[in-house]
């Protein structure tokens, strides 16, 4: 049996507000969002499972068949779907909705994604949220500390070591540098979709006026822009572990991922407060900012040309 396929895709970028965007889209009564937030289905050609790092293996280690056989009410954040039948079954309850979508950040980074989406869903609309790459990479670095993916508190050596890894790719390295090289990533989608069906949002605009940004997206997707929204949700807020070594061991062992599948939602807030703090957050040093400005300056200029928008403030 065939089910409706997505008519739109949120393709990234990482740490640019896509989780919040997914939550707002999921609130809309006329929109059906995949119950697996990040399926990574259309980027499988660029996935190198044999090189996945340990923590990413834990992240995507879910029993998909059991999930698909159930009610799919308790959503999964990320998985690694490679089976077309399983992918279609994610949308078994999508009939009757005006807009059907999914959100996978790997689609922006991975070179094969745009062509694969265009082949399977040629009429799809594309949404991407882009953030100043300097702010984006720092936010990712803090997230990796919080999620026990790294221990290093020295940013530039961490950034350079990741870029120098012999094996690179989604789920293999952290892709600190590459995730912020937006111009080529955007061009791939321009090469496969008419520009009027590719909507690029800037995190700067969203931060200033989230409601206007979200309602503009609703209009782009052809759904009612005037529905009531809860805009107070703040997913993935920055924090640092209270017990760094313990936090690292818990995440690297996969214990946290296993426990999260069974802990009631009402308990998660207290658990986060016990494990993390947003006090004394690390701040990027001027030398680190200067280093990143040199890394991203040319790509930001190219992106500005593609968008016909002056983005030079990002790297001043």
mmCIF file with all atom_site columns, C-alpha atoms in Angstrom, residues 27-181:
data_model
loop_
_atom_site.group_PDB
_atom_site.id
_atom_site.type_symbol
_atom_site.label_atom_id
_atom_site.label_alt_id
_atom_site.label_comp_id
_atom_site.label_asym_id
_atom_site.label_entity_id
_atom_site.label_seq_id
_atom_site.pdbx_PDB_ins_code
_atom_site.Cartn_x
_atom_site.Cartn_y
_atom_site.Cartn_z
_atom_site.occupancy
_atom_site.B_iso_or_equiv
_atom_site.pdbx_formal_charge
_atom_site.auth_seq_id
_atom_site.auth_comp_id
_atom_site.auth_asym_id
_atom_site.auth_atom_id
_atom_site.pdbx_PDB_model_num
ATOM 1   C CA . UNK A 1 27  ? 1.412  22.347 16.014 1.00 0.00 ? 27  UNK A CA 1
ATOM 2   C CA . UNK A 1 28  ? -0.456 23.294 12.841 1.00 0.00 ? 28  UNK A CA 1
ATOM 3   C CA . UNK A 1 29  ? -3.667 21.258 12.420 1.00 0.00 ? 29  UNK A CA 1
ATOM 4   C CA . UNK A 1 30  ? -3.277 21.196 8.624  1.00 0.00 ? 30  UNK A CA 1
ATOM 5   C CA . UNK A 1 31  ? 0.324  19.916 8.666  1.00 0.00 ? 31  UNK A CA 1
ATOM 6   C CA . UNK A 1 32  ? 1.484  16.337 9.192  1.00 0.00 ? 32  UNK A CA 1
ATOM 7   C CA . UNK A 1 33  ? 5.120  15.979 10.249 1.00 0.00 ? 33  UNK A CA 1
ATOM 8   C CA . UNK A 1 34  ? 6.975  12.672 10.159 1.00 0.00 ? 34  UNK A CA 1
ATOM 9   C CA . UNK A 1 35  ? 6.872  10.978 13.592 1.00 0.00 ? 35  UNK A CA 1
ATOM 10  C CA . UNK A 1 36  ? 10.611 10.400 13.147 1.00 0.00 ? 36  UNK A CA 1
ATOM 11  C CA . UNK A 1 37  ? 11.897 13.967 13.064 1.00 0.00 ? 37  UNK A CA 1
ATOM 12  C CA . UNK A 1 38  ? 15.145 13.196 11.249 1.00 0.00 ? 38  UNK A CA 1
ATOM 13  C CA . UNK A 1 39  ? 14.797 10.169 8.985  1.00 0.00 ? 39  UNK A CA 1
ATOM 14  C CA . UNK A 1 40  ? 17.984 10.798 6.938  1.00 0.00 ? 40  UNK A CA 1
ATOM 15  C CA . UNK A 1 41  ? 16.378 8.679  4.206  1.00 0.00 ? 41  UNK A CA 1
ATOM 16  C CA . UNK A 1 42  ? 17.328 10.773 1.180  1.00 0.00 ? 42  UNK A CA 1
ATOM 17  C CA . UNK A 1 43  ? 20.955 11.166 2.261  1.00 0.00 ? 43  UNK A CA 1
ATOM 18  C CA . UNK A 1 44  ? 21.667 7.431  2.508  1.00 0.00 ? 44  UNK A CA 1
ATOM 19  C CA . UNK A 1 45  ? 24.040 7.492  -0.478 1.00 0.00 ? 45  UNK A CA 1
ATOM 20  C CA . UNK A 1 46  ? 26.381 9.625  1.630  1.00 0.00 ? 46  UNK A CA 1
ATOM 21  C CA . UNK A 1 47  ? 26.021 7.597  4.818  1.00 0.00 ? 47  UNK A CA 1
ATOM 22  C CA . UNK A 1 48  ? 29.014 5.433  5.731  1.00 0.00 ? 48  UNK A CA 1
ATOM 23  C CA . UNK A 1 49  ? 27.597 3.172  8.404  1.00 0.00 ? 49  UNK A CA 1
ATOM 24  C CA . UNK A 1 50  ? 30.852 1.316  8.905  1.00 0.00 ? 50  UNK A CA 1
ATOM 25  C CA . UNK A 1 51  ? 32.505 4.576  9.998  1.00 0.00 ? 51  UNK A CA 1
ATOM 26  C CA . UNK A 1 52  ? 29.730 5.942  12.249 1.00 0.00 ? 52  UNK A CA 1
ATOM 27  C CA . UNK A 1 53  ? 31.196 7.126  15.537 1.00 0.00 ? 53  UNK A CA 1
ATOM 28  C CA . UNK A 1 54  ? 30.062 5.501  18.753 1.00 0.00 ? 54  UNK A CA 1
ATOM 29  C CA . UNK A 1 55  ? 27.727 8.215  20.016 1.00 0.00 ? 55  UNK A CA 1
ATOM 30  C CA . UNK A 1 56  ? 25.963 8.540  16.659 1.00 0.00 ? 56  UNK A CA 1
ATOM 31  C CA . UNK A 1 57  ? 25.392 4.774  16.581 1.00 0.00 ? 57  UNK A CA 1
ATOM 32  C CA . UNK A 1 58  ? 23.643 5.169  19.929 1.00 0.00 ? 58  UNK A CA 1
ATOM 33  C CA . UNK A 1 59  ? 21.597 8.115  18.614 1.00 0.00 ? 59  UNK A CA 1
ATOM 34  C CA . UNK A 1 60  ? 20.138 6.149  15.690 1.00 0.00 ? 60  UNK A CA 1
ATOM 35  C CA . UNK A 1 61  ? 19.834 2.804  17.471 1.00 0.00 ? 61  UNK A CA 1
ATOM 36  C CA . UNK A 1 62  ? 16.046 2.484  17.489 1.00 0.00 ? 62  UNK A CA 1
ATOM 37  C CA . UNK A 1 63  ? 13.750 -0.450 16.759 1.00 0.00 ? 63  UNK A CA 1
ATOM 38  C CA . UNK A 1 64  ? 12.062 1.029  13.687 1.00 0.00 ? 64  UNK A CA 1
ATOM 39  C CA . UNK A 1 65  ? 9.866  -1.949 12.904 1.00 0.00 ? 65  UNK A CA 1
ATOM 40  C CA . UNK A 1 66  ? 8.400  -1.993 16.405 1.00 0.00 ? 66  UNK A CA 1
ATOM 41  C CA . UNK A 1 67  ? 7.842  1.772  16.205 1.00 0.00 ? 67  UNK A CA 1
ATOM 42  C CA . UNK A 1 68  ? 6.112  1.501  12.815 1.00 0.00 ? 68  UNK A CA 1
ATOM 43  C CA . UNK A 1 69  ? 3.842  -1.267 14.056 1.00 0.00 ? 69  UNK A CA 1
ATOM 44  C CA . UNK A 1 70  ? 2.744  0.859  16.999 1.00 0.00 ? 70  UNK A CA 1
ATOM 45  C CA . UNK A 1 71  ? 0.715  4.084  17.217 1.00 0.00 ? 71  UNK A CA 1
ATOM 46  C CA . UNK A 1 72  ? 3.770  6.298  16.490 1.00 0.00 ? 72  UNK A CA 1
ATOM 47  C CA . UNK A 1 73  ? 2.507  8.817  19.044 1.00 0.00 ? 73  UNK A CA 1
ATOM 48  C CA . UNK A 1 74  ? 5.736  9.154  21.044 1.00 0.00 ? 74  UNK A CA 1
ATOM 49  C CA . UNK A 1 75  ? 8.003  10.625 18.417 1.00 0.00 ? 75  UNK A CA 1
ATOM 50  C CA . UNK A 1 76  ? 11.601 9.678  17.702 1.00 0.00 ? 76  UNK A CA 1
ATOM 51  C CA . UNK A 1 77  ? 14.156 12.459 17.269 1.00 0.00 ? 77  UNK A CA 1
ATOM 52  C CA . UNK A 1 78  ? 16.536 10.755 14.841 1.00 0.00 ? 78  UNK A CA 1
ATOM 53  C CA . UNK A 1 79  ? 16.930 7.455  12.995 1.00 0.00 ? 79  UNK A CA 1
ATOM 54  C CA . UNK A 1 80  ? 18.709 6.129  9.942  1.00 0.00 ? 80  UNK A CA 1
ATOM 55  C CA . UNK A 1 81  ? 16.049 4.875  7.540  1.00 0.00 ? 81  UNK A CA 1
ATOM 56  C CA . UNK A 1 82  ? 17.236 3.145  4.390  1.00 0.00 ? 82  UNK A CA 1
ATOM 57  C CA . UNK A 1 83  ? 14.167 1.052  3.502  1.00 0.00 ? 83  UNK A CA 1
ATOM 58  C CA . UNK A 1 84  ? 11.617 2.663  1.162  1.00 0.00 ? 84  UNK A CA 1
ATOM 59  C CA . UNK A 1 85  ? 8.724  0.680  2.597  1.00 0.00 ? 85  UNK A CA 1
ATOM 60  C CA . UNK A 1 86  ? 9.563  1.766  6.137  1.00 0.00 ? 86  UNK A CA 1
ATOM 61  C CA . UNK A 1 87  ? 9.897  5.363  5.009  1.00 0.00 ? 87  UNK A CA 1
ATOM 62  C CA . UNK A 1 88  ? 6.464  5.340  3.358  1.00 0.00 ? 88  UNK A CA 1
ATOM 63  C CA . UNK A 1 89  ? 4.849  3.828  6.467  1.00 0.00 ? 89  UNK A CA 1
ATOM 64  C CA . UNK A 1 90  ? 5.878  6.886  8.479  1.00 0.00 ? 90  UNK A CA 1
ATOM 65  C CA . UNK A 1 91  ? 3.147  8.735  6.570  1.00 0.00 ? 91  UNK A CA 1
ATOM 66  C CA . UNK A 1 92  ? 0.365  6.159  6.900  1.00 0.00 ? 92  UNK A CA 1
ATOM 67  C CA . UNK A 1 93  ? -1.722 8.656  8.929  1.00 0.00 ? 93  UNK A CA 1
ATOM 68  C CA . UNK A 1 94  ? -1.039 11.667 6.695  1.00 0.00 ? 94  UNK A CA 1
ATOM 69  C CA . UNK A 1 95  ? -4.132 11.442 4.476  1.00 0.00 ? 95  UNK A CA 1
ATOM 70  C CA . UNK A 1 96  ? -6.355 14.504 4.683  1.00 0.00 ? 96  UNK A CA 1
ATOM 71  C CA . UNK A 1 97  ? -3.623 16.960 5.700  1.00 0.00 ? 97  UNK A CA 1
ATOM 72  C CA . UNK A 1 98  ? -2.927 19.935 3.442  1.00 0.00 ? 98  UNK A CA 1
ATOM 73  C CA . UNK A 1 99  ? 0.838  19.702 3.906  1.00 0.00 ? 99  UNK A CA 1
ATOM 74  C CA . UNK A 1 100 ? 3.042  16.710 4.716  1.00 0.00 ? 100 UNK A CA 1
ATOM 75  C CA . UNK A 1 101 ? 6.668  17.130 5.672  1.00 0.00 ? 101 UNK A CA 1
ATOM 76  C CA . UNK A 1 102 ? 9.798  15.901 7.347  1.00 0.00 ? 102 UNK A CA 1
ATOM 77  C CA . UNK A 1 103 ? 12.980 17.530 8.646  1.00 0.00 ? 103 UNK A CA 1
ATOM 78  C CA . UNK A 1 104 ? 16.477 16.071 8.310  1.00 0.00 ? 104 UNK A CA 1
ATOM 79  C CA . UNK A 1 105 ? 19.550 18.241 8.781  1.00 0.00 ? 105 UNK A CA 1
ATOM 80  C CA . UNK A 1 106 ? 21.724 15.784 6.859  1.00 0.00 ? 106 UNK A CA 1
ATOM 81  C CA . UNK A 1 107 ? 19.928 16.804 3.650  1.00 0.00 ? 107 UNK A CA 1
ATOM 82  C CA . UNK A 1 108 ? 21.719 20.139 3.565  1.00 0.00 ? 108 UNK A CA 1
ATOM 83  C CA . UNK A 1 109 ? 25.195 18.733 4.121  1.00 0.00 ? 109 UNK A CA 1
ATOM 84  C CA . UNK A 1 110 ? 25.071 15.532 2.083  1.00 0.00 ? 110 UNK A CA 1
ATOM 85  C CA . UNK A 1 111 ? 25.647 16.024 -1.674 1.00 0.00 ? 111 UNK A CA 1
ATOM 86  C CA . UNK A 1 112 ? 23.197 13.328 -2.832 1.00 0.00 ? 112 UNK A CA 1
ATOM 87  C CA . UNK A 1 113 ? 20.132 14.572 -0.961 1.00 0.00 ? 113 UNK A CA 1
ATOM 88  C CA . UNK A 1 114 ? 18.807 17.291 -3.271 1.00 0.00 ? 114 UNK A CA 1
ATOM 89  C CA . UNK A 1 115 ? 18.808 15.014 -6.326 1.00 0.00 ? 115 UNK A CA 1
ATOM 90  C CA . UNK A 1 116 ? 17.237 12.125 -4.395 1.00 0.00 ? 116 UNK A CA 1
ATOM 91  C CA . UNK A 1 117 ? 14.447 14.296 -3.016 1.00 0.00 ? 117 UNK A CA 1
ATOM 92  C CA . UNK A 1 118 ? 13.797 15.701 -6.488 1.00 0.00 ? 118 UNK A CA 1
ATOM 93  C CA . UNK A 1 119 ? 13.616 12.177 -7.941 1.00 0.00 ? 119 UNK A CA 1
ATOM 94  C CA . UNK A 1 120 ? 11.088 10.857 -5.407 1.00 0.00 ? 120 UNK A CA 1
ATOM 95  C CA . UNK A 1 121 ? 9.174  14.067 -4.603 1.00 0.00 ? 121 UNK A CA 1
ATOM 96  C CA . UNK A 1 122 ? 9.668  16.325 -7.649 1.00 0.00 ? 122 UNK A CA 1
ATOM 97  C CA . UNK A 1 123 ? 6.997  18.851 -6.609 1.00 0.00 ? 123 UNK A CA 1
ATOM 98  C CA . UNK A 1 124 ? 8.352  19.268 -3.076 1.00 0.00 ? 124 UNK A CA 1
ATOM 99  C CA . UNK A 1 125 ? 9.025  22.593 -1.408 1.00 0.00 ? 125 UNK A CA 1
ATOM 100 C CA . UNK A 1 126 ? 12.304 23.114 0.437  1.00 0.00 ? 126 UNK A CA 1
ATOM 101 C CA . UNK A 1 127 ? 12.776 25.024 3.682  1.00 0.00 ? 127 UNK A CA 1
ATOM 102 C CA . UNK A 1 128 ? 16.167 25.853 5.149  1.00 0.00 ? 128 UNK A CA 1
ATOM 103 C CA . UNK A 1 129 ? 17.113 28.006 8.111  1.00 0.00 ? 129 UNK A CA 1
ATOM 104 C CA . UNK A 1 130 ? 20.632 29.440 7.917  1.00 0.00 ? 130 UNK A CA 1
ATOM 105 C CA . UNK A 1 131 ? 22.486 31.036 10.796 1.00 0.00 ? 131 UNK A CA 1
ATOM 106 C CA . UNK A 1 132 ? 25.670 33.070 11.000 1.00 0.00 ? 132 UNK A CA 1
ATOM 107 C CA . UNK A 1 133 ? 28.179 30.202 10.607 1.00 0.00 ? 133 UNK A CA 1
ATOM 108 C CA . UNK A 1 134 ? 30.336 31.530 13.452 1.00 0.00 ? 134 UNK A CA 1
ATOM 109 C CA . UNK A 1 135 ? 27.410 31.475 15.877 1.00 0.00 ? 135 UNK A CA 1
ATOM 110 C CA . UNK A 1 136 ? 26.266 28.150 14.453 1.00 0.00 ? 136 UNK A CA 1
ATOM 111 C CA . UNK A 1 137 ? 29.542 26.307 14.976 1.00 0.00 ? 137 UNK A CA 1
ATOM 112 C CA . UNK A 1 138 ? 29.933 27.646 18.520 1.00 0.00 ? 138 UNK A CA 1
ATOM 113 C CA . UNK A 1 139 ? 26.407 26.491 19.337 1.00 0.00 ? 139 UNK A CA 1
ATOM 114 C CA . UNK A 1 140 ? 27.208 23.053 17.926 1.00 0.00 ? 140 UNK A CA 1
ATOM 115 C CA . UNK A 1 141 ? 30.397 22.889 19.985 1.00 0.00 ? 141 UNK A CA 1
ATOM 116 C CA . UNK A 1 142 ? 28.449 23.684 23.183 1.00 0.00 ? 142 UNK A CA 1
ATOM 117 C CA . UNK A 1 143 ? 25.820 21.110 22.224 1.00 0.00 ? 143 UNK A CA 1
ATOM 118 C CA . UNK A 1 144 ? 28.512 18.461 21.783 1.00 0.00 ? 144 UNK A CA 1
ATOM 119 C CA . UNK A 1 145 ? 29.828 19.217 25.265 1.00 0.00 ? 145 UNK A CA 1
ATOM 120 C CA . UNK A 1 146 ? 26.298 18.941 26.678 1.00 0.00 ? 146 UNK A CA 1
ATOM 121 C CA . UNK A 1 147 ? 25.526 15.690 24.868 1.00 0.00 ? 147 UNK A CA 1
ATOM 122 C CA . UNK A 1 148 ? 28.765 14.029 25.922 1.00 0.00 ? 148 UNK A CA 1
ATOM 123 C CA . UNK A 1 149 ? 30.083 13.820 22.371 1.00 0.00 ? 149 UNK A CA 1
ATOM 124 C CA . UNK A 1 150 ? 33.371 15.542 23.275 1.00 0.00 ? 150 UNK A CA 1
ATOM 125 C CA . UNK A 1 151 ? 35.406 16.491 26.338 1.00 0.00 ? 151 UNK A CA 1
ATOM 126 C CA . UNK A 1 152 ? 37.699 19.168 24.911 1.00 0.00 ? 152 UNK A CA 1
ATOM 127 C CA . UNK A 1 153 ? 37.192 22.681 26.274 1.00 0.00 ? 153 UNK A CA 1
ATOM 128 C CA . UNK A 1 154 ? 39.690 24.147 23.817 1.00 0.00 ? 154 UNK A CA 1
ATOM 129 C CA . UNK A 1 155 ? 37.645 25.092 20.780 1.00 0.00 ? 155 UNK A CA 1
ATOM 130 C CA . UNK A 1 156 ? 40.141 25.720 17.965 1.00 0.00 ? 156 UNK A CA 1
ATOM 131 C CA . UNK A 1 157 ? 42.103 22.475 18.483 1.00 0.00 ? 157 UNK A CA 1
ATOM 132 C CA . UNK A 1 158 ? 38.761 20.633 18.593 1.00 0.00 ? 158 UNK A CA 1
ATOM 133 C CA . UNK A 1 159 ? 37.659 22.353 15.353 1.00 0.00 ? 159 UNK A CA 1
ATOM 134 C CA . UNK A 1 160 ? 40.943 21.608 13.556 1.00 0.00 ? 160 UNK A CA 1
ATOM 135 C CA . UNK A 1 161 ? 41.190 18.029 14.787 1.00 0.00 ? 161 UNK A CA 1
ATOM 136 C CA . UNK A 1 162 ? 37.721 17.323 13.433 1.00 0.00 ? 162 UNK A CA 1
ATOM 137 C CA . UNK A 1 163 ? 38.606 18.779 10.023 1.00 0.00 ? 163 UNK A CA 1
ATOM 138 C CA . UNK A 1 164 ? 41.782 16.670 9.931  1.00 0.00 ? 164 UNK A CA 1
ATOM 139 C CA . UNK A 1 165 ? 40.075 13.341 10.603 1.00 0.00 ? 165 UNK A CA 1
ATOM 140 C CA . UNK A 1 166 ? 40.823 10.682 8.016  1.00 0.00 ? 166 UNK A CA 1
ATOM 141 C CA . UNK A 1 167 ? 37.169 9.625  7.868  1.00 0.00 ? 167 UNK A CA 1
ATOM 142 C CA . UNK A 1 168 ? 34.667 12.420 7.322  1.00 0.00 ? 168 UNK A CA 1
ATOM 143 C CA . UNK A 1 169 ? 30.908 12.585 6.884  1.00 0.00 ? 169 UNK A CA 1
ATOM 144 C CA . UNK A 1 170 ? 27.541 12.677 8.568  1.00 0.00 ? 170 UNK A CA 1
ATOM 145 C CA . UNK A 1 171 ? 27.630 10.652 11.772 1.00 0.00 ? 171 UNK A CA 1
ATOM 146 C CA . UNK A 1 172 ? 31.348 10.038 11.275 1.00 0.00 ? 172 UNK A CA 1
ATOM 147 C CA . UNK A 1 173 ? 32.920 13.403 12.117 1.00 0.00 ? 173 UNK A CA 1
ATOM 148 C CA . UNK A 1 174 ? 31.326 16.466 13.695 1.00 0.00 ? 174 UNK A CA 1
ATOM 149 C CA . UNK A 1 175 ? 31.628 18.463 10.441 1.00 0.00 ? 175 UNK A CA 1
ATOM 150 C CA . UNK A 1 176 ? 32.127 21.709 12.390 1.00 0.00 ? 176 UNK A CA 1
ATOM 151 C CA . UNK A 1 177 ? 33.509 23.595 9.395  1.00 0.00 ? 177 UNK A CA 1
ATOM 152 C CA . UNK A 1 178 ? 31.546 21.939 6.612  1.00 0.00 ? 178 UNK A CA 1
ATOM 153 C CA . UNK A 1 179 ? 28.106 22.442 8.173  1.00 0.00 ? 179 UNK A CA 1
ATOM 154 C CA . UNK A 1 180 ? 28.567 26.210 7.886  1.00 0.00 ? 180 UNK A CA 1
ATOM 155 C CA . UNK A 1 181 ? 29.649 26.223 4.243  1.00 0.00 ? 181 UNK A CA 1
#
